[in-house]
XYZ file of C-alpha atoms in Angstrom:
550
model
C 52.407 147.736 103.370
C 56.045 147.857 104.493
C 55.377 145.068 106.982
C 53.930 142.907 104.226
C 56.941 143.538 102.008
C 59.361 142.778 104.869
C 57.811 139.349 105.422
C 59.277 138.167 102.120
C 62.429 140.309 102.043
C 64.099 138.213 104.723
C 64.037 134.886 102.879
C 67.260 133.330 101.675
C 68.208 133.113 98.011
C 68.769 129.389 98.593
C 65.116 128.430 98.135
C 63.744 125.230 99.597
C 60.043 126.053 99.267
C 57.865 127.854 96.715
C 56.760 130.489 99.217
C 60.382 131.336 100.062
C 61.070 132.717 96.579
C 61.952 136.403 96.687
C 59.984 137.607 93.675
C 61.253 141.177 93.650
C 64.883 140.067 93.321
C 63.892 137.434 90.758
C 62.112 139.898 88.490
C 64.951 142.387 88.857
C 67.552 139.795 87.846
C 65.566 138.660 84.825
C 64.790 142.226 83.742
C 68.480 143.191 83.889
C 69.436 140.277 81.645
C 66.585 141.008 79.219
C 67.727 144.632 78.980
C 71.269 143.509 78.178
C 69.965 141.073 75.539
C 67.921 143.841 73.906
C 70.917 146.203 73.913
C 73.195 143.550 72.371
C 70.581 142.912 69.692
C 70.334 146.629 68.894
C 74.115 146.737 68.421
C 74.095 143.589 66.271
C 76.328 141.746 68.760
C 74.690 138.337 68.299
C 77.452 136.411 70.077
C 76.894 138.438 73.247
C 73.115 138.148 72.888
C 73.327 134.330 72.676
C 75.648 134.202 75.681
C 73.240 136.313 77.733
C 70.312 134.148 76.612
C 72.097 131.028 77.905
C 72.817 132.824 81.169
C 69.157 133.757 81.603
C 67.938 130.235 80.847
C 70.213 128.804 83.553
C 68.986 131.378 86.080
C 66.918 130.058 88.998
C 64.993 133.334 89.003
C 63.936 132.850 85.382
C 62.875 129.268 86.072
C 60.726 130.374 89.008
C 59.087 133.131 86.939
C 58.403 130.656 84.105
C 56.672 128.238 86.488
C 54.724 131.097 88.058
C 53.489 132.196 84.638
C 52.129 128.798 83.587
C 50.528 128.191 86.993
C 48.725 131.556 87.069
C 47.429 131.910 83.509
C 43.986 130.828 82.316
C 45.188 127.435 81.092
C 46.726 126.398 84.422
C 44.028 123.785 85.044
C 44.247 122.235 81.560
C 46.592 119.228 81.501
C 48.568 117.864 78.577
C 48.864 114.234 77.508
C 50.253 113.244 80.922
C 47.197 114.593 82.795
C 49.393 116.516 85.265
C 48.820 120.042 86.592
C 50.776 121.966 89.226
C 48.436 123.266 91.879
C 50.427 122.932 95.111
C 53.515 124.831 96.313
C 55.419 121.530 96.489
C 54.682 120.627 92.861
C 55.657 124.122 91.718
C 58.986 123.962 93.539
C 59.711 120.537 92.078
C 58.928 121.985 88.653
C 61.469 124.793 89.136
C 64.191 122.246 89.920
C 63.202 120.095 86.923
C 63.602 122.874 84.315
C 66.918 121.719 82.882
C 67.738 121.813 79.137
C 70.156 118.875 79.461
C 68.342 115.657 78.607
C 65.070 117.474 77.975
C 62.572 115.616 75.760
C 59.171 117.236 75.187
C 56.054 115.086 75.165
C 53.572 115.147 72.258
C 50.808 117.727 72.293
C 47.232 116.905 73.207
C 45.202 117.879 70.131
C 41.792 119.471 70.606
C 39.613 121.518 68.251
C 37.932 124.832 69.015
C 35.246 126.538 66.883
C 36.251 129.260 64.415
C 34.215 132.348 63.524
C 33.443 130.936 60.058
C 31.933 127.771 61.522
C 34.990 125.558 61.059
C 37.298 124.029 63.630
C 40.724 125.295 64.648
C 43.264 122.673 65.844
C 44.866 123.505 69.179
C 47.867 121.701 70.672
C 48.037 121.522 74.472
C 51.598 120.926 75.796
C 52.232 119.344 79.176
C 52.849 121.656 82.128
C 56.581 120.872 82.031
C 56.791 121.696 78.320
C 54.794 124.907 78.888
C 57.207 125.972 81.613
C 60.213 125.244 79.367
C 58.626 127.336 76.618
C 57.964 130.162 79.078
C 61.612 129.968 80.208
C 62.993 130.208 76.676
C 60.460 132.924 75.849
C 61.986 135.110 78.571
C 65.262 134.950 76.620
C 63.731 135.184 73.133
C 61.259 138.031 73.696
C 63.857 140.851 74.036
C 65.283 139.855 70.642
C 61.843 139.535 69.058
C 60.732 142.939 70.357
C 63.924 144.648 69.214
C 63.819 143.229 65.668
C 60.010 143.329 65.191
C 58.287 145.321 62.464
C 57.105 148.684 63.866
C 53.452 148.122 62.970
C 53.059 144.512 64.038
C 50.535 144.397 66.894
C 49.483 140.787 67.435
C 50.678 138.731 70.423
C 53.219 141.288 71.580
C 53.493 142.794 75.073
C 51.709 146.132 75.559
C 50.081 145.973 72.078
C 46.497 145.246 71.094
C 43.931 145.229 68.308
C 42.986 148.786 69.300
C 46.523 149.900 68.384
C 46.248 148.123 65.028
C 42.950 149.752 64.072
C 44.180 153.224 65.082
C 47.195 152.703 62.821
C 44.739 151.897 60.007
C 43.063 155.235 60.699
C 46.440 157.005 60.636
C 47.313 155.399 57.297
C 43.952 155.887 55.572
C 42.187 158.774 57.291
C 43.751 161.833 55.652
C 42.696 163.508 52.426
C 46.002 162.577 50.731
C 46.059 159.006 52.110
C 46.308 156.003 49.746
C 42.983 154.653 48.521
C 43.812 151.048 47.583
C 44.160 148.256 50.128
C 45.441 144.687 49.939
C 43.439 142.830 52.595
C 45.605 139.733 53.085
C 45.336 136.555 55.095
C 47.889 133.736 55.265
C 46.571 130.255 54.599
C 47.048 128.034 57.661
C 49.906 130.160 58.994
C 50.637 128.251 62.196
C 50.291 124.869 60.466
C 52.554 125.474 57.456
C 55.596 127.445 58.629
C 58.776 125.809 57.357
C 60.721 124.058 60.109
C 63.974 124.462 58.159
C 63.498 128.234 57.933
C 62.793 128.538 61.664
C 65.808 126.426 62.623
C 68.073 128.647 60.498
C 66.689 132.041 61.490
C 65.064 131.948 64.953
C 67.683 133.216 67.473
C 67.392 130.542 70.173
C 68.812 127.131 71.114
C 68.430 125.120 67.888
C 68.324 121.707 69.562
C 65.464 122.721 71.856
C 63.563 124.366 68.989
C 63.862 121.211 66.860
C 62.489 119.091 69.691
C 59.416 121.303 70.044
C 58.776 121.393 66.317
C 59.055 117.612 65.924
C 57.229 116.598 69.125
C 54.085 115.460 67.271
C 50.564 115.372 68.673
C 48.102 112.846 70.041
C 44.558 112.722 68.675
C 42.012 109.991 69.396
C 44.672 107.894 71.076
C 47.076 107.940 68.100
C 50.457 109.680 67.735
C 50.909 111.852 64.636
C 54.214 113.428 63.518
C 54.577 117.148 62.722
C 56.407 117.965 59.494
C 55.704 121.714 59.382
C 54.237 124.533 61.444
C 54.350 125.628 65.048
C 51.425 124.407 67.152
C 48.730 126.836 68.258
C 48.410 126.553 72.007
C 52.056 126.763 73.046
C 53.208 129.833 74.999
C 56.106 130.496 72.643
C 54.249 129.770 69.379
C 52.881 133.313 68.764
C 56.363 134.802 69.203
C 57.839 132.238 66.806
C 55.147 133.099 64.234
C 55.877 136.822 64.635
C 59.597 136.202 64.092
C 58.766 134.350 60.876
C 56.691 137.263 59.535
C 58.919 140.084 60.786
C 60.700 141.786 57.911
C 57.553 142.044 55.781
C 56.975 145.730 56.541
C 60.627 146.758 56.412
C 61.170 144.787 53.197
C 58.262 146.488 51.426
C 59.410 149.936 52.546
C 62.942 149.237 51.247
C 61.880 147.813 47.872
C 59.305 150.442 46.887
C 59.531 154.253 46.697
C 57.671 156.559 49.076
C 55.365 157.767 46.309
C 53.797 154.274 46.282
C 52.318 155.199 49.723
C 52.859 151.729 51.178
C 51.722 151.183 54.754
C 51.621 147.798 56.462
C 49.492 147.026 59.514
C 49.723 143.458 60.804
C 47.975 141.603 63.585
C 49.356 138.035 63.836
C 48.837 136.467 60.364
C 46.184 138.990 59.274
C 47.536 142.140 57.617
C 46.646 144.999 55.278
C 48.897 146.856 52.825
C 47.932 150.249 51.401
C 49.120 151.724 48.098
C 48.436 154.643 45.770
C 47.086 152.430 42.957
C 45.650 148.990 42.267
C 48.369 148.224 39.709
C 51.140 148.622 42.294
C 49.418 146.199 44.639
C 48.495 143.653 41.990
C 51.619 143.673 39.806
C 54.403 144.451 42.270
C 53.470 144.297 45.949
C 51.466 141.064 45.948
C 54.134 139.065 44.003
C 56.815 140.378 46.383
C 54.763 139.294 49.417
C 54.134 135.865 47.880
C 57.885 135.383 47.342
C 58.587 136.561 50.904
C 56.101 134.038 52.310
C 57.214 131.205 50.015
C 60.692 131.264 51.611
C 58.953 130.508 54.909
C 56.671 127.779 53.540
C 53.591 130.025 53.529
C 51.060 131.198 50.942
C 48.309 133.788 50.818
C 44.767 132.502 51.193
C 43.105 132.892 47.764
C 39.620 133.192 49.273
C 40.467 135.750 51.978
C 43.011 137.908 50.130
C 41.499 140.767 48.107
C 42.485 144.122 46.645
C 39.840 146.758 47.308
C 39.253 150.453 46.973
C 38.796 152.121 50.337
C 35.211 153.083 49.411
C 34.351 149.346 49.213
C 35.606 148.814 52.747
C 37.324 145.849 54.381
C 37.149 143.991 57.693
C 40.135 143.948 60.039
C 40.373 142.626 63.623
C 36.614 142.878 64.168
C 36.031 146.308 62.607
C 34.921 147.450 59.170
C 37.019 150.226 57.621
C 35.417 152.257 54.837
C 35.632 155.761 53.381
C 32.457 157.655 52.490
C 32.396 161.204 51.115
C 36.008 161.715 52.110
C 35.486 160.586 55.721
C 36.978 157.374 57.099
C 34.424 155.312 59.015
C 35.489 152.528 61.371
C 32.562 150.613 62.862
C 32.109 147.114 64.347
C 32.146 144.573 61.511
C 28.911 142.840 60.555
C 30.373 139.407 61.218
C 31.587 140.487 64.647
C 28.181 141.977 65.525
C 26.381 138.849 64.342
C 28.663 136.556 66.378
C 28.160 138.701 69.487
C 24.373 138.681 69.199
C 24.413 134.922 68.632
C 26.474 134.536 71.808
C 23.870 136.516 73.781
C 21.019 134.426 72.342
C 22.822 131.164 73.088
C 23.409 132.272 76.664
C 19.709 133.116 77.113
C 18.730 129.804 75.580
C 20.953 127.906 78.028
C 19.528 129.902 80.951
C 15.824 129.453 80.142
C 14.997 128.466 83.726
C 17.704 130.401 85.574
C 16.726 133.184 88.015
C 16.872 136.715 86.657
C 19.820 137.587 88.928
C 21.915 134.771 87.427
C 21.065 135.882 83.894
C 22.136 139.465 84.646
C 25.304 138.198 86.343
C 26.167 136.100 83.263
C 25.243 138.713 80.644
C 26.913 141.808 82.104
C 30.559 140.668 81.559
C 29.724 139.648 77.975
C 28.089 142.994 77.187
C 30.739 145.032 78.962
C 33.636 143.170 77.299
C 32.218 143.605 73.788
C 31.397 147.274 74.364
C 34.856 148.019 75.794
C 36.477 146.309 72.800
C 34.647 148.545 70.309
C 34.374 151.801 72.263
C 37.542 153.277 70.729
C 35.841 153.621 67.318
C 32.508 154.785 65.844
C 30.274 152.352 67.692
C 27.466 154.499 69.150
C 24.918 153.659 66.457
C 25.801 149.961 66.595
C 25.467 149.994 70.389
C 21.965 151.497 70.130
C 20.858 148.904 67.576
C 22.225 146.052 69.665
C 20.503 147.402 72.803
C 17.198 147.141 70.968
C 17.899 143.596 69.732
C 19.029 142.470 73.195
C 15.889 143.980 74.747
C 13.774 142.018 72.226
C 15.631 138.811 73.107
C 15.099 139.444 76.847
C 11.395 140.149 76.310
C 10.998 136.838 74.466
C 12.950 135.103 77.248
C 10.611 136.581 79.894
C 7.391 135.756 78.005
C 8.500 132.179 77.409
C 8.940 131.637 81.147
C 5.352 132.639 81.947
C 3.028 131.484 79.147
C -0.028 131.829 81.408
C 0.671 135.391 82.537
C -0.235 138.657 80.820
C 2.370 140.961 79.299
C 1.768 143.650 81.918
C 2.509 141.172 84.696
C 5.691 140.030 82.905
C 6.815 143.602 82.520
C 6.317 144.398 86.214
C 8.132 141.172 87.129
C 11.296 141.704 85.054
C 11.422 145.357 83.955
C 11.331 148.537 86.012
C 11.548 152.294 85.553
C 14.721 153.846 86.978
C 14.739 157.638 86.718
C 14.257 158.661 83.083
C 14.842 155.089 81.847
C 11.956 152.707 81.256
C 12.037 148.974 80.620
C 15.193 148.440 82.676
C 15.992 144.728 83.070
C 16.631 144.457 86.828
C 15.717 142.371 89.847
C 16.115 145.268 92.272
C 19.684 144.412 93.279
C 21.380 143.901 89.899
C 20.763 145.815 86.668
C 21.677 144.796 83.143
C 24.013 147.334 81.596
C 23.171 149.086 78.333
C 25.770 149.174 75.576
C 24.726 152.788 74.891
C 25.877 153.771 78.387
C 29.481 152.893 77.502
C 31.133 156.125 76.410
C 33.235 156.239 73.263
C 36.904 156.838 74.169
C 39.671 157.640 71.726
C 42.448 155.051 72.087
C 45.975 156.341 72.611
C 48.006 154.195 70.207
C 51.359 152.856 71.283
C 54.365 154.431 69.579
C 55.494 152.109 66.815
C 59.131 151.899 67.932
C 58.412 151.484 71.662
C 60.303 148.561 73.214
C 59.304 147.317 76.705
C 62.807 145.869 77.207
C 64.568 149.184 76.603
C 64.912 151.219 79.855
C 64.532 154.436 77.850
C 60.848 153.564 77.370
C 60.207 152.648 81.025
C 58.382 155.843 82.007
C 56.323 155.748 78.802
C 55.031 152.227 79.497
C 54.354 153.056 83.153
C 52.110 155.947 82.125
C 50.244 153.731 79.636
C 49.692 151.053 82.283
C 48.341 153.668 84.690
C 45.945 155.046 82.077
C 44.715 151.568 81.096
C 44.198 150.399 84.687
C 42.273 153.506 85.713
C 39.940 152.912 82.757
C 39.567 149.256 83.764
C 38.754 150.211 87.354
C 36.218 152.900 86.407
C 33.172 152.319 88.610
C 35.216 150.440 91.257
C 36.097 153.391 93.460
C 37.544 151.437 96.353
C 39.829 149.294 94.194
C 40.873 152.286 92.071
C 41.767 154.219 95.247
C 43.834 151.288 96.514
C 45.623 150.923 93.185
C 46.524 154.628 93.122
C 47.604 154.587 96.777
C 50.049 151.747 95.988
C 51.133 153.417 92.716
C 49.972 150.231 90.987
C 52.685 148.128 92.668
C 52.242 144.877 94.588
C 54.162 145.317 97.879
C 55.313 141.669 97.888
C 57.036 141.333 94.507
C 56.994 145.065 93.674
C 55.708 144.351 90.175
C 52.775 146.091 88.542
C 49.234 145.010 89.355
C 47.304 144.941 86.077
C 44.145 143.400 84.686
C 46.372 140.711 83.113
C 48.000 139.715 86.417
C 44.783 139.958 88.455
C 44.714 140.790 92.149
C 43.434 139.812 95.584
C 42.383 142.203 98.337
C 44.373 141.417 101.482
C 43.084 142.511 104.906
C 45.800 144.074 107.075
C 43.808 143.032 110.143
C 42.158 139.744 109.231
C 38.395 139.604 109.362
C 38.665 136.696 111.795
C 40.481 139.131 114.119
C 37.848 141.842 113.732
C 39.215 143.581 110.631
C 36.826 145.533 108.413
C 36.359 145.812 104.647
C 37.210 149.514 104.726
C 39.789 150.655 102.162
C 42.209 151.633 104.953
C 42.375 147.951 105.966
C 42.960 146.597 102.451
C 46.014 146.029 100.229
C 46.067 144.864 96.598
C 48.303 141.828 96.050
C 48.916 139.463 93.178
C 47.062 136.164 93.770
C 50.267 134.136 94.237
C 51.840 136.883 96.376
C 48.748 136.800 98.600
C 49.123 133.045 99.076
C 52.849 133.484 99.719
C 52.285 136.087 102.405
C 49.864 133.904 104.326
C 52.205 130.915 104.030
C 55.180 132.910 105.351
C 53.054 134.592 108.011
C 51.871 131.209 109.262
C 48.144 131.706 108.834
C 46.000 129.269 110.806
C 44.979 126.098 108.942
C 41.516 124.806 109.862
C 41.569 121.305 111.309
C 39.658 118.532 109.570
C 37.862 116.096 111.837
C 35.403 113.312 111.290
C 31.874 114.496 110.777
C 32.831 118.070 109.764
């Protein structure tokens, strides 16, 4: 591992090639500046915070990290209106040099539409790669401020926070015998599309000229250019943080304006939030008008069809779960709409794979089943898992019978289902087995502390322990990879940053397989994908020759 790290420690800070970038030093430099920005924000020294933000934006390290982020995320192969993507080391290095605020003019967004859960279409704006990298660069400077000033119980689109944290906070607010029993289940109408540009320009702590350019860039749909008069486009890297900054202050404002006896609790995930209170009158006559006034300043309104005041015994849906109190006990189970959408996804997949081999079907279904089960396993999902196992089995049985209309049911069963130990009717081809949702154990989620700030060094050890816990759960069942991750203390030896499920990883062979190396754990090292490519480029790995006829 030390040899691997040394390969990239010797490069100069005067980079001429993408694979010469010293990532460890780059991340250290950016992290130091982000820590100083967060500390200045805590002290209310906005002049110093702005000066440090400008310093970070001009940093070559920050520019390299911004380009690395947009070339490693899931949208790296999706171009904007210019049709350009950065897939080679040369194009990435040119991109780093081109990230200059002076003379910067963003291109319009490429407008596409994606399906919504209610059957409608959600507009999505795809920036160009250059605009994405500029947004990622400015986000590095804006995020420490946003995290320091954020509402404690805001969980959407923030580092180290998730829907699981939001639903546990709902349990904390509503699960006790003396907890409030009335809930305002609120949703903002077209949040991303209607945010006031004037409000953002006045209140978002970043370069105003750059922000104005992004907000007024417009979008291209069906070959025509359309202007943008309001809103921040969904699809940009910085857009979720901008939306959070617009809504921050909602929780603190409510707590300041109303007494403790009102039992107000706010839990927000992006533009979807719930507010608890001790009575319906407080919510209807005081809290709701205050929220409407708060949103009106920002050009927003509550959705009349999705905003309701309910007693906790009626229940409400939030981030995919249904929260309801029965006989004094709070029940949190997967929401009916979420369950229905999941089952429809399974059926659609089976319909598309009518003629596919059984192994391909299992390979396609397992990640879908595992992902949905892991999402819901922190709450009361056992009964739902059992019901869905039965429905999925029925769908698989229909899929198998349809493939062999001239065969008997006993033959179909022997062909696609086997008995493994005490389990009967196991969908397997002998090498792969379809997982059962019921086999996923329910695990209590350890909610993040509300005031935890990833840019404050005082919370460093706390976040490290959470990352370790989350990764070991992710790697359950992958003994070799889990052993490697623990041996390396979760650190990539090239850039010395954490290896997580978000960053992904490659398994590097110390002795290459072409030189006789084995796949034993002692011969493997976990590296980030780009660090793995960098190591081989610096090490001078052999490039296969291309000749005619090969």
